[in-house]
Amino acid sequence: MYEKWSGQRISKAKSALIPSKYISLARKRGLLRITGSMEGKFPVTYLGAPLVSQKLISWIMKPLVEKIRKKIIGWKFKLLSHGRRLILLRHVLSSMPIHLMSLFNVPQVTISHINSFLANCLWGEVEGKRKNHWHSWGKVCKLTAEGGMGLRDLKDVQKSLLM
C-alpha cells in the first residue's frame, strides 16, 4: 500500500522487521510473511547511527573509532608538516564523531580513545612507537589566543552538545 501511494519501492534487501519480545511466534511469522522482510536484531545502523534497545555502550561505538583509526593510518603523516597535521585534525578528524555525539551521550571510554588517537596523530610516531607529547591534551585544546593549538577536546564538545 505504501509503494502504491508514494510511488517509492521498498528495498527488501535493506529492510528488516524487529518484532517486540512480547509478540507471539504466530503473529511474528505472519508479519514476516506479509511484509516479505527478514527478521532483524538490535543493534542496527540507520543513517550512520546505531539504534539500540539498551544503554549505549562502548563496543557499539567501535565502528566510529575504527573509522577514525583507519583514516589516520591511510594518511602518510611522515610527509606532512606539523601545521598540516593540525589542519587535518581540526577540520576532518575532530568533525567525524560530531553527528553521533549530537544524537547520543557517547561513552567516555570511546571519547578517550578518539582523543588519544588525535593526540598521537598530532605528535606523530616513529616505527610504530608514539613520539613524546610536548604538551598535555588540555593545553593543546585551548584557543590559540590562550596559548593552545585550537583543537577541541571531544569531552567538552559532548558536554556542549548535550546542553
Coordinates of C-alpha atoms in Angstrom, one line a residue:
M1 CA 0.0 0.0 0.0
Y2 CA 2.9 2.4 0.8
E3 CA 4.5 1.7 -2.5
K4 CA 1.2 2.3 -4.3
W5 CA 0.5 5.6 -2.6
S6 CA 4.0 7.0 -2.6
G7 CA 5.4 5.7 -5.8
Q8 CA 8.5 4.6 -3.9
R9 CA 9.7 1.0 -3.8
I10 CA 10.7 -0.7 -0.5
S11 CA 14.1 -2.4 -0.8
K12 CA 13.6 -5.8 0.8
A13 CA 17.3 -6.4 1.0
K14 CA 17.8 -3.3 3.1
S15 CA 14.7 -3.7 5.3
A16 CA 14.2 -5.8 8.4
L17 CA 11.4 -6.3 10.9
I18 CA 12.4 -6.2 14.5
P19 CA 9.5 -7.5 16.5
S20 CA 8.8 -6.9 20.2
K21 CA 9.8 -9.7 22.5
Y22 CA 6.1 -9.7 23.7
I23 CA 4.7 -10.7 20.3
S24 CA 3.6 -14.3 19.7
L25 CA 5.5 -16.5 17.4
A26 CA 2.5 -17.0 15.1
R27 CA 2.0 -13.2 14.8
K28 CA 5.7 -12.7 14.1
R29 CA 5.7 -15.3 11.4
G30 CA 2.6 -13.7 9.8
L31 CA 4.1 -10.2 9.8
L32 CA 7.4 -11.5 8.3
R33 CA 5.4 -13.4 5.6
I34 CA 3.1 -10.4 4.8
T35 CA 6.0 -7.8 4.6
G36 CA 8.4 -10.2 2.9
S37 CA 11.1 -8.8 5.3
M38 CA 13.8 -10.6 7.2
E39 CA 13.8 -10.6 11.0
G40 CA 16.4 -8.2 12.4
K41 CA 18.0 -7.7 15.8
F42 CA 19.5 -4.8 17.6
P43 CA 21.9 -3.0 17.3
V44 CA 21.1 -1.8 13.8
T45 CA 22.8 1.1 12.0
Y46 CA 20.4 3.7 10.5
L47 CA 21.7 6.8 8.7
G48 CA 25.1 6.2 10.3
A49 CA 23.8 6.0 13.8
P50 CA 23.4 2.8 15.9
L51 CA 19.9 2.0 17.0
V52 CA 20.0 0.1 20.3
S53 CA 17.4 -1.3 22.7
Q54 CA 19.5 -0.6 25.8
K55 CA 22.0 1.9 27.1
L56 CA 24.7 2.9 24.5
I57 CA 27.9 1.0 25.4
S58 CA 31.4 1.4 24.1
W59 CA 31.5 -1.7 21.9
I60 CA 28.6 -0.3 19.9
M61 CA 30.7 2.8 19.0
K62 CA 33.7 0.7 17.9
P63 CA 32.9 1.3 14.2
L64 CA 33.3 5.0 14.7
V65 CA 36.6 4.6 16.5
E66 CA 37.8 2.2 13.7
K67 CA 36.8 4.6 11.0
I68 CA 38.9 7.3 12.6
R69 CA 41.8 5.0 13.2
K70 CA 41.8 3.8 9.5
K71 CA 41.6 7.4 8.3
I72 CA 44.8 8.2 10.3
I73 CA 46.6 5.1 9.1
G74 CA 45.7 6.0 5.5
W75 CA 47.4 9.3 5.7
K76 CA 51.1 9.5 5.4
F77 CA 51.9 11.7 8.3
K78 CA 55.7 11.3 7.8
L79 CA 55.2 13.5 4.7
L80 CA 53.0 16.2 6.5
S81 CA 54.3 19.1 8.4
H82 CA 53.0 19.7 12.0
G83 CA 50.8 22.6 10.7
R84 CA 49.2 20.4 8.1
R85 CA 48.5 17.7 10.6
L86 CA 46.9 20.3 12.8
I87 CA 44.6 21.4 10.0
L88 CA 43.6 17.7 9.2
L89 CA 42.9 17.1 12.9
R90 CA 40.9 20.3 13.4
H91 CA 38.8 20.0 10.2
V92 CA 38.5 16.4 9.4
L93 CA 39.1 14.0 12.3
S94 CA 37.6 16.2 15.0
S95 CA 34.4 16.5 12.9
M96 CA 33.8 12.8 12.3
P97 CA 32.2 12.0 15.7
I98 CA 30.1 15.2 15.9
H99 CA 27.0 13.6 14.3
L100 CA 26.8 10.7 16.8
M101 CA 27.7 13.0 19.7
S102 CA 24.8 15.2 18.8
L103 CA 22.4 12.2 18.9
F104 CA 23.8 10.2 21.9
N105 CA 25.7 10.5 25.1
V106 CA 28.7 8.8 23.7
P107 CA 30.6 6.7 26.4
Q108 CA 33.6 8.4 27.9
V109 CA 35.8 5.4 27.0
T110 CA 35.0 6.0 23.4
I111 CA 35.7 9.7 23.6
S112 CA 39.0 9.0 25.4
H113 CA 40.1 6.5 22.7
I114 CA 39.4 9.1 20.0
N115 CA 41.2 11.9 21.9
S116 CA 44.1 9.5 22.3
F117 CA 44.2 8.8 18.5
L118 CA 44.1 12.6 17.8
A119 CA 46.9 13.3 20.2
N120 CA 49.1 10.5 18.8
C121 CA 48.3 11.8 15.3
L122 CA 49.3 15.3 16.2
W123 CA 52.7 14.4 17.7
G124 CA 53.4 11.6 15.3
E125 CA 55.2 8.3 15.6
V126 CA 58.4 6.6 14.6
E127 CA 58.4 2.9 13.6
G128 CA 55.1 2.3 15.3
K129 CA 56.1 4.0 18.6
R130 CA 54.5 7.3 19.5
K131 CA 56.7 10.3 19.9
N132 CA 56.8 12.4 23.1
H133 CA 53.8 14.6 23.6
W134 CA 55.2 18.1 24.2
H135 CA 52.0 19.5 25.8
S136 CA 49.1 18.0 27.6
W137 CA 45.9 17.4 25.7
G138 CA 44.2 20.0 27.8
K139 CA 46.8 22.7 26.8
V140 CA 46.6 21.6 23.1
C141 CA 42.8 22.0 23.2
K142 CA 42.9 25.6 24.4
L143 CA 42.2 28.5 22.0
T144 CA 45.3 29.8 20.1
A145 CA 44.8 33.2 21.9
E146 CA 45.2 31.3 25.2
G147 CA 48.4 29.5 24.1
G148 CA 46.8 26.4 22.8
M149 CA 46.6 24.9 19.3
G150 CA 42.8 25.5 18.8
L151 CA 41.7 21.9 18.8
R152 CA 38.6 20.9 20.6
D153 CA 38.6 18.3 23.4
L154 CA 35.7 15.9 22.5
K155 CA 34.7 15.6 26.1
D156 CA 33.9 19.3 26.1
V157 CA 32.2 19.0 22.7
Q158 CA 30.0 16.2 24.1
K159 CA 29.0 18.4 27.1
S160 CA 28.1 21.3 24.9
L161 CA 26.0 19.1 22.5
L162 CA 24.1 17.6 25.4
M163 CA 23.1 21.0 26.9

